[in-house]
Short mmCIF file of C-alpha atoms in Angstrom, two decimals:
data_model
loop_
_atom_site.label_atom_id
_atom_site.label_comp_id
_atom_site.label_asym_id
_atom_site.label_seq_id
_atom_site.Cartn_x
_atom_site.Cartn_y
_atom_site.Cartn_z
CA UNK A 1 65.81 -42.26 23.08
CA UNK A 2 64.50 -42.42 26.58
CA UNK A 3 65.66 -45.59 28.65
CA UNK A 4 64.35 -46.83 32.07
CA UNK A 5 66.97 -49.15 33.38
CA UNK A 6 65.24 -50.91 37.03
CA UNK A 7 68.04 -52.84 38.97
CA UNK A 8 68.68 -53.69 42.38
CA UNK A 9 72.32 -52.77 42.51
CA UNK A 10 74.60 -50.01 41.08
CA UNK A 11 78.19 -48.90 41.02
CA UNK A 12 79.61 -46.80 42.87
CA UNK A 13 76.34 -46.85 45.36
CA UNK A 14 75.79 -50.46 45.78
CA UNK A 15 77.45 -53.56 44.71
CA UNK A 16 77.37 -57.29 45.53
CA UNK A 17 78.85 -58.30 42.44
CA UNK A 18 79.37 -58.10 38.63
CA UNK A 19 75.57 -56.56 37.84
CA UNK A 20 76.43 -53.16 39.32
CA UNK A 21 79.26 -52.87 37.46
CA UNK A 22 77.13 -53.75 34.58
CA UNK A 23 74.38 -51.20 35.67
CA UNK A 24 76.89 -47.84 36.78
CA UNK A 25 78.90 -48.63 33.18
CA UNK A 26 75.96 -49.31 30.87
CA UNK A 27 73.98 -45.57 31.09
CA UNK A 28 77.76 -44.16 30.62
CA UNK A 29 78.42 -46.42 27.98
CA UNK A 30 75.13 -45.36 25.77
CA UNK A 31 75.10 -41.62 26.68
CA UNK A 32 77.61 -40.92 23.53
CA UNK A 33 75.01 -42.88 21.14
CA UNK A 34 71.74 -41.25 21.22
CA UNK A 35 70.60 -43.09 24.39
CA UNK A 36 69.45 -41.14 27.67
CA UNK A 37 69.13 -44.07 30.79
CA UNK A 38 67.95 -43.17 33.87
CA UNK A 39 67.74 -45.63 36.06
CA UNK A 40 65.39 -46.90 38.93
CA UNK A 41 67.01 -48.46 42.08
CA UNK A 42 65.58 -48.88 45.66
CA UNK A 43 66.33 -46.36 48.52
CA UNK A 44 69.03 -48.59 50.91
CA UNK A 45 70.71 -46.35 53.34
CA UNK A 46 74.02 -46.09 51.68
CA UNK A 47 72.10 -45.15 48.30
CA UNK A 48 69.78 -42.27 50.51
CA UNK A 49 73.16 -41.18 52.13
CA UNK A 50 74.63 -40.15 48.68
CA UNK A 51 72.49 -37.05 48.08
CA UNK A 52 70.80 -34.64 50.32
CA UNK A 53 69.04 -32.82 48.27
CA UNK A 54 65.35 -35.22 48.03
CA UNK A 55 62.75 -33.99 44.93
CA UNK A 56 60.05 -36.19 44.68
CA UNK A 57 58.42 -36.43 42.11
CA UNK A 58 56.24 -39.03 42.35
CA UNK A 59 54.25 -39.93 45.79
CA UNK A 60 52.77 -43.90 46.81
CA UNK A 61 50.78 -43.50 49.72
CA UNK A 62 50.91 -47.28 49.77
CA UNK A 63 53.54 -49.52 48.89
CA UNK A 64 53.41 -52.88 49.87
CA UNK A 65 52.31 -51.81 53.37
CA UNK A 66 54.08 -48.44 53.80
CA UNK A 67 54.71 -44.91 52.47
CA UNK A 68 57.11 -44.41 49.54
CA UNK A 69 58.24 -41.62 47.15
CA UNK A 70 60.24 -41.66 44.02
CA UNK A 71 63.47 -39.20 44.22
CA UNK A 72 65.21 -37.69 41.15
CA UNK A 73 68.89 -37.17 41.64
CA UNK A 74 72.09 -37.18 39.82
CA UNK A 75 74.81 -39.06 41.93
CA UNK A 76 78.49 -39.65 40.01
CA UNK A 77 77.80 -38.60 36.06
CA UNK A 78 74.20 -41.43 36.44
CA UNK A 79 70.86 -40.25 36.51
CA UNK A 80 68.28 -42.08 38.93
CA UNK A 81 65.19 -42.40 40.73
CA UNK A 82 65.71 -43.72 44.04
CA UNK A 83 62.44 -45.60 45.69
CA UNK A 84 62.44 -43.91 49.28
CA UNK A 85 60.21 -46.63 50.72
CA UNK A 86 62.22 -47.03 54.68
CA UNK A 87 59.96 -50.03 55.66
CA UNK A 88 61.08 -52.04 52.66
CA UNK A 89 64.85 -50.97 52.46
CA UNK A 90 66.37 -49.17 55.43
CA UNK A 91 67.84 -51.66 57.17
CA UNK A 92 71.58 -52.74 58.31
CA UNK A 93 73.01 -55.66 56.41
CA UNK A 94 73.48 -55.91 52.83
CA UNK A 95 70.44 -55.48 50.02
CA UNK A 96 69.06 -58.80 50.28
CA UNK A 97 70.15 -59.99 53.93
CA UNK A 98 71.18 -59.41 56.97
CA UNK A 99 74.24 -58.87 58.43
CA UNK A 100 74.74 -62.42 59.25
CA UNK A 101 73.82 -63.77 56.22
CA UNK A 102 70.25 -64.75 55.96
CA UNK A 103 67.77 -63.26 53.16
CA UNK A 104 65.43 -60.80 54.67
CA UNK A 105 61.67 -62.58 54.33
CA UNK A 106 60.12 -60.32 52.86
CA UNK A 107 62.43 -60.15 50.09
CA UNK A 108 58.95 -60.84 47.50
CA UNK A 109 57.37 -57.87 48.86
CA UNK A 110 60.73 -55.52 48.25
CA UNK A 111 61.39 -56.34 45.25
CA UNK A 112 58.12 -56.86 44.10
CA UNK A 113 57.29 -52.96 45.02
CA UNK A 114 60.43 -51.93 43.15
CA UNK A 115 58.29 -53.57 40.09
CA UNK A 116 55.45 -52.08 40.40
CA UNK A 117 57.30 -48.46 40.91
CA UNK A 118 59.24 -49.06 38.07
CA UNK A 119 55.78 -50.22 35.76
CA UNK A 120 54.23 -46.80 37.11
CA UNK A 121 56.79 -45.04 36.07
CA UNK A 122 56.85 -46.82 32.29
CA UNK A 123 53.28 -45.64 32.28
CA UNK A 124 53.29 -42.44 32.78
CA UNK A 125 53.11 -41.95 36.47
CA UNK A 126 56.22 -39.09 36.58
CA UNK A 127 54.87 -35.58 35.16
CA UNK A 128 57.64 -35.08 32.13
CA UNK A 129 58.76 -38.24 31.59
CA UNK A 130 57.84 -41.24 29.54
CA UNK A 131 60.53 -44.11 29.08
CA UNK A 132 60.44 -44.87 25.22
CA UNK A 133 61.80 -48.54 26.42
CA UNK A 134 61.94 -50.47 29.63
CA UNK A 135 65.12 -52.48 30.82
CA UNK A 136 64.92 -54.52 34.00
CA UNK A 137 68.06 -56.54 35.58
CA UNK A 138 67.72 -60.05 37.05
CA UNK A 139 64.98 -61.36 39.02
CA UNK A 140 64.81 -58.52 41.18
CA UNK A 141 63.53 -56.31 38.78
CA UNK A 142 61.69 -59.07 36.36
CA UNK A 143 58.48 -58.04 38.14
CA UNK A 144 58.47 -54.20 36.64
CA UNK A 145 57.81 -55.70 33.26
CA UNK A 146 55.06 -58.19 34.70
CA UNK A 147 53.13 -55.47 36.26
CA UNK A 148 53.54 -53.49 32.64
CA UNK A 149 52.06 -55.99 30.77
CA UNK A 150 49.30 -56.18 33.04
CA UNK A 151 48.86 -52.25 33.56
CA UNK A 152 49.28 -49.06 31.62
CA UNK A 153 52.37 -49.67 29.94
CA UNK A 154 51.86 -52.92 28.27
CA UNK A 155 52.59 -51.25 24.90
CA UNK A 156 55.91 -49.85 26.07
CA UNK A 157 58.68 -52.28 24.67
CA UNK A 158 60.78 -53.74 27.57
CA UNK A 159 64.15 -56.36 27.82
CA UNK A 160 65.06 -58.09 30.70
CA UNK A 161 69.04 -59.12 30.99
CA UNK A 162 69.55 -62.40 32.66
CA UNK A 163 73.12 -61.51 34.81
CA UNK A 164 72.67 -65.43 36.44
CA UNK A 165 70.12 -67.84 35.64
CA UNK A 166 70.39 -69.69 39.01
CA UNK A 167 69.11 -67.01 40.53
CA UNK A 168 65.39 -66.89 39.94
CA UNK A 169 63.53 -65.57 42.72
CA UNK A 170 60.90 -68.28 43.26
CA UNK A 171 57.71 -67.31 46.12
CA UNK A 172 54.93 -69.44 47.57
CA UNK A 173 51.65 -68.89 45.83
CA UNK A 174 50.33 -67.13 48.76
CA UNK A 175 52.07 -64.46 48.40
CA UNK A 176 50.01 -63.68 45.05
CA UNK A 177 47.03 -61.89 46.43
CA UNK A 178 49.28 -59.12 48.21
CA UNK A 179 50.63 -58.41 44.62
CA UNK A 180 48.18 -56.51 43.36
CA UNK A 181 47.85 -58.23 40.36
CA UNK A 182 45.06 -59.16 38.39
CA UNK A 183 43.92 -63.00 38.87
CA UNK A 184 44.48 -63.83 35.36
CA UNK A 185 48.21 -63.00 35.87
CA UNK A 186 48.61 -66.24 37.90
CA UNK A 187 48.72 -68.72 35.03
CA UNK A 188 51.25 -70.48 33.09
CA UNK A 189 51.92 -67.68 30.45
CA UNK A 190 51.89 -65.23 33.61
CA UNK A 191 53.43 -65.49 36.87
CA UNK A 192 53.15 -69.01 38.14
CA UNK A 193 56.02 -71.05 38.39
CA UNK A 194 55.23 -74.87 39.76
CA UNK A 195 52.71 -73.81 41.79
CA UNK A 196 54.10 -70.52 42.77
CA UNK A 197 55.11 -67.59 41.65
CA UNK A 198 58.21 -66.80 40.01
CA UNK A 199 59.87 -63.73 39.40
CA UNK A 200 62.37 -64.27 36.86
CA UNK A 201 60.10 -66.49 35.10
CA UNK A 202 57.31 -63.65 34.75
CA UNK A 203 59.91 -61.07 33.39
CA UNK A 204 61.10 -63.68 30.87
CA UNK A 205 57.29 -64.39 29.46
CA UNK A 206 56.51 -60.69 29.64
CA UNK A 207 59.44 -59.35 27.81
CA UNK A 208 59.89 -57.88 24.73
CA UNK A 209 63.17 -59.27 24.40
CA UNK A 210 65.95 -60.98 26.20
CA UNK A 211 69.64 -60.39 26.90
CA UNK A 212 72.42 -62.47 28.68
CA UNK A 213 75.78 -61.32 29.26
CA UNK A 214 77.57 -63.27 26.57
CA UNK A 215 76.66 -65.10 23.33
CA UNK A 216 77.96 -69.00 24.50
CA UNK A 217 75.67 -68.06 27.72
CA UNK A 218 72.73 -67.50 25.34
CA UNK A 219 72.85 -70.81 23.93
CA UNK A 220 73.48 -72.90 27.21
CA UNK A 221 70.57 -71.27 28.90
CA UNK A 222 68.79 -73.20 26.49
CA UNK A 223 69.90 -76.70 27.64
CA UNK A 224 68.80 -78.93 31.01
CA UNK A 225 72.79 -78.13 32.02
CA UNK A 226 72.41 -74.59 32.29
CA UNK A 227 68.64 -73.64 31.56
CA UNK A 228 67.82 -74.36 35.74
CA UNK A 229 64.82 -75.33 34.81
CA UNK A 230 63.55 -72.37 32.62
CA UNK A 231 65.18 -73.80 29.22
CA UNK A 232 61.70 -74.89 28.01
CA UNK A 233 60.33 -70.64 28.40
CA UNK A 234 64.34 -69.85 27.15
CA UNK A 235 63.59 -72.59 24.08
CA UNK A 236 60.44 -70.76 23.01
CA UNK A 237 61.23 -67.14 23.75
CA UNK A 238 64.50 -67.82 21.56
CA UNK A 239 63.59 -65.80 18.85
CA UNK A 240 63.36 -62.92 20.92
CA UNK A 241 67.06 -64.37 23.14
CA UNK A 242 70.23 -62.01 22.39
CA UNK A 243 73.57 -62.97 23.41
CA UNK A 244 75.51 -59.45 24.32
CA UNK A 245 79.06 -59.44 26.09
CA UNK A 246 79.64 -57.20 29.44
CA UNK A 247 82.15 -54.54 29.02
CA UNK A 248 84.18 -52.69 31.66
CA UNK A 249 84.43 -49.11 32.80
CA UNK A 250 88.36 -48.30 30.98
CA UNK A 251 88.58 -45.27 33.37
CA UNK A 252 88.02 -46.82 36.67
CA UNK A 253 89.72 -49.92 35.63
CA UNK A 254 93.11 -48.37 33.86
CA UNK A 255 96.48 -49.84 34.87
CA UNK A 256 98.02 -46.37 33.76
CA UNK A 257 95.71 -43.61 36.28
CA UNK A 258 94.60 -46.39 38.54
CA UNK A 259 94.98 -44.79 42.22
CA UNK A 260 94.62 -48.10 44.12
CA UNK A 261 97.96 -49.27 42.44
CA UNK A 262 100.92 -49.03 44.17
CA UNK A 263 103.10 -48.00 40.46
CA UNK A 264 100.78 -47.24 36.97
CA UNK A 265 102.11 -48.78 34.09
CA UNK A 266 101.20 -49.53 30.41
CA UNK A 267 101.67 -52.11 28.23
CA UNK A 268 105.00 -50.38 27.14
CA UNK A 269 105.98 -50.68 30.65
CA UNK A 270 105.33 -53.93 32.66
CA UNK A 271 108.39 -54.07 34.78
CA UNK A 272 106.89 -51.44 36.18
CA UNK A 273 104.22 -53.88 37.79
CA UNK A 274 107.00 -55.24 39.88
CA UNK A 275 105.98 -52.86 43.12
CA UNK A 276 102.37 -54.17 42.67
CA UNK A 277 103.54 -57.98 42.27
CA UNK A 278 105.71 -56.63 45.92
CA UNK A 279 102.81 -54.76 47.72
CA UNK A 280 100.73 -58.72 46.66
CA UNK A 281 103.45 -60.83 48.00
CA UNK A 282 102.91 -58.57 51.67
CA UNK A 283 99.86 -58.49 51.51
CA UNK A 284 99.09 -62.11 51.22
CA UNK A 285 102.73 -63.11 53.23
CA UNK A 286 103.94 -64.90 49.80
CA UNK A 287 107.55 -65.89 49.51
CA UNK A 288 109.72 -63.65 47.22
CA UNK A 289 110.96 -65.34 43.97
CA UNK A 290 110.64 -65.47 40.10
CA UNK A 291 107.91 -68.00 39.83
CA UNK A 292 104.39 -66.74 39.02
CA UNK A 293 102.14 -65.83 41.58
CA UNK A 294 98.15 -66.61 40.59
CA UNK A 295 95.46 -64.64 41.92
CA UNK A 296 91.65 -65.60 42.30
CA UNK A 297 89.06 -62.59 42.92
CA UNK A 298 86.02 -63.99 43.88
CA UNK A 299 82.66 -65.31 45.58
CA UNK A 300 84.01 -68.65 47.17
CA UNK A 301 80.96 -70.97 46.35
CA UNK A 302 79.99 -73.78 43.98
CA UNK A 303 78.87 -72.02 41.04
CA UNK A 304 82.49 -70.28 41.01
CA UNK A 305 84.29 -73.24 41.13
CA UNK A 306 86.23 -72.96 43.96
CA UNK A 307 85.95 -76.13 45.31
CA UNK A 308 87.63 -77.34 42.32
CA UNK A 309 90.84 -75.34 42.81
CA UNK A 310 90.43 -76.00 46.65
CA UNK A 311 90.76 -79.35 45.51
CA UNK A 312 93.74 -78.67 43.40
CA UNK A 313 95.94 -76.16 45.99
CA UNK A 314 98.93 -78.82 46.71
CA UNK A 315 99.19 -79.73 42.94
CA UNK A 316 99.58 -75.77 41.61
CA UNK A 317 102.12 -75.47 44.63
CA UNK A 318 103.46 -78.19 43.01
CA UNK A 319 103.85 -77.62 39.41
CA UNK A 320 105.40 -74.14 40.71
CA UNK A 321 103.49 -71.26 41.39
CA UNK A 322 102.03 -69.01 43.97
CA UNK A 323 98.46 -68.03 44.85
CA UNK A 324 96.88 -65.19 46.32
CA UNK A 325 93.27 -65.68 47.43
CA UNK A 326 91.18 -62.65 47.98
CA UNK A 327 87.25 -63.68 48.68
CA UNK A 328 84.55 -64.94 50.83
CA UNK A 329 81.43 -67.29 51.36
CA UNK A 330 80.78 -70.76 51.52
CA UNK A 331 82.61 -71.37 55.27
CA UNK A 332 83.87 -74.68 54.39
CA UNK A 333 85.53 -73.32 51.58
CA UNK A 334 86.86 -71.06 53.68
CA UNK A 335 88.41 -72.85 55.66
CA UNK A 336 89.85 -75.64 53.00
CA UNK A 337 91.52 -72.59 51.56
CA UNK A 338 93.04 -71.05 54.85
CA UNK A 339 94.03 -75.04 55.90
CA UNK A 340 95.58 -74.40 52.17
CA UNK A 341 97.41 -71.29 53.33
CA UNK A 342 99.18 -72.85 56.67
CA UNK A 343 100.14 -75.91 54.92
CA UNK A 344 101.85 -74.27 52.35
CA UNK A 345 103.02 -70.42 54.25
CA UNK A 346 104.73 -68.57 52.11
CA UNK A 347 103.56 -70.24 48.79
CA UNK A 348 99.60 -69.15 49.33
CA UNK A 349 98.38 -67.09 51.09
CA UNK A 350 94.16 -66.12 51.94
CA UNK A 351 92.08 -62.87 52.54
CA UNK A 352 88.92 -63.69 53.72
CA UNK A 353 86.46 -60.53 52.69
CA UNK A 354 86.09 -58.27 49.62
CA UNK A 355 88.17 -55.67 49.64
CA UNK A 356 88.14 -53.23 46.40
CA UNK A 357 91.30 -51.93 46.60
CA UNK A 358 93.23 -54.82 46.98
CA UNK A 359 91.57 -56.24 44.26
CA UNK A 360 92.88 -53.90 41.88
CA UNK A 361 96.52 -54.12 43.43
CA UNK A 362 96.04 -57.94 42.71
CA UNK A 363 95.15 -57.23 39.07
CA UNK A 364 98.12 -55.06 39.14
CA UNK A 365 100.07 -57.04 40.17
CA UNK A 366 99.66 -61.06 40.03
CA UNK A 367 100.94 -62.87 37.17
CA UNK A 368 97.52 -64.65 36.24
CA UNK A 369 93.68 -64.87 37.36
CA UNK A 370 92.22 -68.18 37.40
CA UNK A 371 88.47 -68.33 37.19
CA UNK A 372 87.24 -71.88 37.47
CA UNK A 373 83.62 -71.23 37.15
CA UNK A 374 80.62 -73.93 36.44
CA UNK A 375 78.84 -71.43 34.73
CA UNK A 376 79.53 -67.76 33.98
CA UNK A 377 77.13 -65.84 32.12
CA UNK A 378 79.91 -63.29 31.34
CA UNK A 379 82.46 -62.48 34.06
CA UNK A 380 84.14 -59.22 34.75
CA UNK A 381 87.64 -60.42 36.62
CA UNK A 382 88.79 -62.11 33.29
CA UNK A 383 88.25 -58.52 31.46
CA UNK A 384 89.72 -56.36 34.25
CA UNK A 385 92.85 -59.66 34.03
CA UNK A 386 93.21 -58.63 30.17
CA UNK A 387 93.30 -54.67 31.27
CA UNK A 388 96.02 -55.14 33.35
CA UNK A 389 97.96 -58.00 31.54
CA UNK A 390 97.28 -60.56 34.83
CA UNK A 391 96.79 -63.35 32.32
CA UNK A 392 93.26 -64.98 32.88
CA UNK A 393 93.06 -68.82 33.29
CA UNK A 394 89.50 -69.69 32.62
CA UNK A 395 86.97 -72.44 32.05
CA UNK A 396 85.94 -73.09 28.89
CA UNK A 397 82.01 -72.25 29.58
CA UNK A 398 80.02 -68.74 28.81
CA UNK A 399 81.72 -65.19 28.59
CA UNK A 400 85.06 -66.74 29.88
CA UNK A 401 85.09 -68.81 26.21
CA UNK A 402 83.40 -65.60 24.58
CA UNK A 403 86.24 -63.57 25.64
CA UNK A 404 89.46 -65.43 26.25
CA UNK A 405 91.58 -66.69 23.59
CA UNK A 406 93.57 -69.48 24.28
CA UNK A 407 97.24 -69.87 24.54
CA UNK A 408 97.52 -73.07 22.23
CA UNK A 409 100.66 -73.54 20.11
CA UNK A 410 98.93 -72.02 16.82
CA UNK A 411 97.89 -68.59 18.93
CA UNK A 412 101.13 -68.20 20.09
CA UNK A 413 101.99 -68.67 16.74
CA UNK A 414 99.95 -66.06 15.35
CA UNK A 415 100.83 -63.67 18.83
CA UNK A 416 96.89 -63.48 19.40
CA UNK A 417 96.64 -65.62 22.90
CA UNK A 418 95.62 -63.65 25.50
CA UNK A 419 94.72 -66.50 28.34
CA UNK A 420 94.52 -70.12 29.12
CA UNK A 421 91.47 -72.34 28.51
CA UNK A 422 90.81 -75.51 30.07
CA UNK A 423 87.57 -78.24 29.84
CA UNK A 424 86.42 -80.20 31.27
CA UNK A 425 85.89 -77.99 34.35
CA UNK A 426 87.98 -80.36 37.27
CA UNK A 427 91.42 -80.77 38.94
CA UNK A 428 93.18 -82.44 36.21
CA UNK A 429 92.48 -80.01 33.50
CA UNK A 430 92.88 -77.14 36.12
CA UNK A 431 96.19 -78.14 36.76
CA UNK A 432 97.13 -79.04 32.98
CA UNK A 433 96.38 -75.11 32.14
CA UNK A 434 98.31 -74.29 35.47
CA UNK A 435 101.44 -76.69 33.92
CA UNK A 436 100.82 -74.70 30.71
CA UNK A 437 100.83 -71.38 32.66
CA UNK A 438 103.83 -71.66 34.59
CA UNK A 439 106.02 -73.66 31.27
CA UNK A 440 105.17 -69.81 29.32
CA UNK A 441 105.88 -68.04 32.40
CA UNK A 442 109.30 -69.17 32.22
CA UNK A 443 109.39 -67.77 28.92
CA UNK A 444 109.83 -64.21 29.18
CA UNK A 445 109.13 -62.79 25.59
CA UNK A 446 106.47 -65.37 25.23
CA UNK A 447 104.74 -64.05 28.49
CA UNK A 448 104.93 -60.52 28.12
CA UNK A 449 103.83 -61.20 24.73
CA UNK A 450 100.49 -62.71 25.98
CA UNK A 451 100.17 -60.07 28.27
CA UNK A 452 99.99 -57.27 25.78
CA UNK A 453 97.77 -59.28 23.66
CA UNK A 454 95.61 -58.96 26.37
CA UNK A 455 96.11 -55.68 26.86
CA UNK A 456 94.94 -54.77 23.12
CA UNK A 457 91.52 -56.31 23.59
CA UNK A 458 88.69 -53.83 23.69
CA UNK A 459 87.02 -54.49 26.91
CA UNK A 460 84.86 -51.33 27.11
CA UNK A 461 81.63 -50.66 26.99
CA UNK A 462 81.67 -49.40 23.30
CA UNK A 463 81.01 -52.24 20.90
CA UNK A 464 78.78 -53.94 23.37
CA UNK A 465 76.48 -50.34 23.92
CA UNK A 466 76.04 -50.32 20.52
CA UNK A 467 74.29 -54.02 20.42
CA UNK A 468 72.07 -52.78 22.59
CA UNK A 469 71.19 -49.58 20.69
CA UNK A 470 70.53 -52.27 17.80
CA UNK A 471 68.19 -54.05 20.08
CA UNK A 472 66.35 -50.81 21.56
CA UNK A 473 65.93 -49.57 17.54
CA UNK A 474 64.35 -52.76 16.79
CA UNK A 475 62.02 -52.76 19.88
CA UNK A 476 60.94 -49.60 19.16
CA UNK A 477 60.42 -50.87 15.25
CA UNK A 478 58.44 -53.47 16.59
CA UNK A 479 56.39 -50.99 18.39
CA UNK A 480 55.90 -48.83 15.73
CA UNK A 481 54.95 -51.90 13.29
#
């Protein structure tokens, strides 16, 4: 079975965030189960610098106002065709901005021609190859399946996988014409979106099917609270709405052959995660003691939650533990969290940036991850957390429910817990699971129990590849039918 997988990010090329994990582990994940991907992703300068070799084998003498050619390469075990279009996508800065922050303005017309590339290519348009199915990523590639259903592949099945809702890609309606779209596309069951056109929106009406990252994600997409507007589309299309759970790459992320670690280890062999929990407390200038030290790995903005344990800092200082901070964005957070770190030196302590290696040290060797999220259509850091027996501490919402069992008295009972669970999302219950935390932490066998509970949970790709080979079979049924 032949797979086109469009996306605007990829591991190890180029990531922002949990979707190019997703997208580098998937095609890996599938290639053991009858399932060839190959997958589309635009030509940024780090992605062109990763092969030398160019074939192309298809040409666009005009894309969205310049020249651009599809490459076929094989970079790190994935298969891909790069979109070499420079007036779109070489630039300095990151994939959707620039350096300082700011989207790029033209982002409709980039990702819209990484759409129309990737529709080309689902009909026909590269000699020796036709994609039996068509799988786009977020709202930056919703537009391939748009400009399918309106072009030469409308009878090739597609999905679209919603990574985050919130994140919709919404354009004034002038930007329609430039498209290259037919005008019929610009209606309710098309492309517009209040009065514009939407992105997301189109890929969810022109779908086949759709995935999320996690069944409890599914079914809150399809309320006011979580639907951001499209729960009404999400409402009807839910016949067609699958709920499928990320997994993780279990080589790159393996606490035994991990090279970023200061000292491997296994579940057999935790003390061993005493250098890591050392190489943490220098890194992040934490006192050195017995009491646990909790982590957070992420994006510092709203959705995340991280005003919430900004909020909370002095009280989990309180109740007794440590935290190491490793992230960046909203400033204000920013600096709440590094006021956090003077006020309290030696007891927290802040990295402003994203820096992969010391992520994996942190996994390594923290005590816990807290993820405080809104929303969280699956999350990653709670899975790598279970990997490497950093116990996660997670709101009760999405893939952090799907995935994390909680620590109550009748799982540690049974010896099943593998986290802590709190709701409602604010302080108070933060702190409550951080009370909870640091009252088992004290507990040796009760901890290290937890931990290799954890530990046991299959986090890869495997069961989750398989849902989708369900989901392509049926497609493909439906196609057939």
């Amino acid at each position: 079975m032949q797979v086109l997988s469009v996306t605007p990010e990829i591991f190890p090329l180029i990531k922002t965030g949990g979707l190019a994990d997703v997208t580098g582990a998937l095609p890996i994940g599938l290639a053991g189960k009858g399932v060839a991907m190959r997958t589309l992703i635009p030509g940024y300068p780090v992605v062109m610098e990763a092969f030398k070799k160019k074939k192309a084998v298809y040409q666009c003498p005009l894309l969205q106002g310049g020249k651009a050619s599809v490459h076929a390469v094989k970079v790190g075990g994935l298969d891909l065709f790069v979109l070499d279009a420079p007036h779109l996508f070489d630039r300095q800065g990151g994939p959707y901005g620039t350096a300082s922050g700011s989207d790029w303005p033209d982002n409709w017309r980039r990702f819209a021609a990484l759409g129309q590339v990737g529709g080309d290519i689902a009909g026909g348009a590269i000699s020796g190859y036709q994609p039996d199915i068509v799988h786009a990523h977020d709202w930056q590639s919703a537009m391939t399946l748009a400009y399918m259903r309106y072009g030469k592949a409308v009878g090739v099945p597609s999905l679209i996988t919603v990574h985050n809702l919130a994140f919709q890609g919404q354009f004034g309606a002038g930007i329609f014409g430039e498209l290259g779209l037919p005008g019929v596309a610009m209606q309710l069951d098309g492309v517009e979106y209040y009065g514009g056109v939407g992105f997301l929106k189109a890929g969810l009406q022109a779908a086949w099917a759709i995935t999320t990252v996690s069944p409890t994600y599914a079914q809150e997409i399809r309320s006011p609270e979580f639907g951001m507007g499209l729960d009404g589309l999400i409402n009807m299309r839910a016949t067609d709405l699958h709920g499928i759970v990320n997994g993780i790459d279990v080589d790159i992320w393996n606490p035994a052959t991990d090279k970023h670690l200061v000292a491997n280890y296994s579940a057999e062999t935790l003390q061993a995660r005493g250098l890591n929990r050392k190489a943490v407390e220098d890194r992040f200038n934490l006192e050195n003691d017995d009491s646990p030290i909790v982590c957070v790995v992420s994006r510092l903005t709203w959705q995340k939650g991280m005003d919430i344990l900004a909020s909370v800092v002095d009280g989990i200082v309180q109740r007794g533990a440590r935290l190491a901070i490793l992230g960046s964005g909203d400033a204000g957070l920013e600096g709440s969290l590094l006021a956090a770190a003077a006020r309290h030196r030696g007891r927290v302590g802040v990295v402003i940036g994203y820096d992969e290696a010391l992520s994996h040290i942190m996994q390594g060797g923290c005590d816990a991850i807290v993820i405080p999220s809104r929303f969280e259509p699956c999350g990653l850091t709670q899975l790598y957390g279970l990997r490497y027996g950093c116990v996660p501490v997670v709101a009760r919402t999405g893939g952090l429910a799907d995935t994390i069992i909680d620590a109550n008295e009748a799982a540690l009972s049974a010896g099943v817990a593998t986290g802590f669970q709190f709701a409602p999302n604010n302080g108070g219950a933060l702190l409550h699971a951080i009370r909870r935390l640091v009252e088992a932490h004290a507990r040796p066998a009760t901890w290290a129990s937890i931990q290799r509970q954890g530990m046991k949970a299959d986090v890869s790709w495997d069961k989750s590849a398989e849902k989708y080979v369900e989901l392509y079979r049926l497609l493909l049924s439906k196609r057939a039918a």
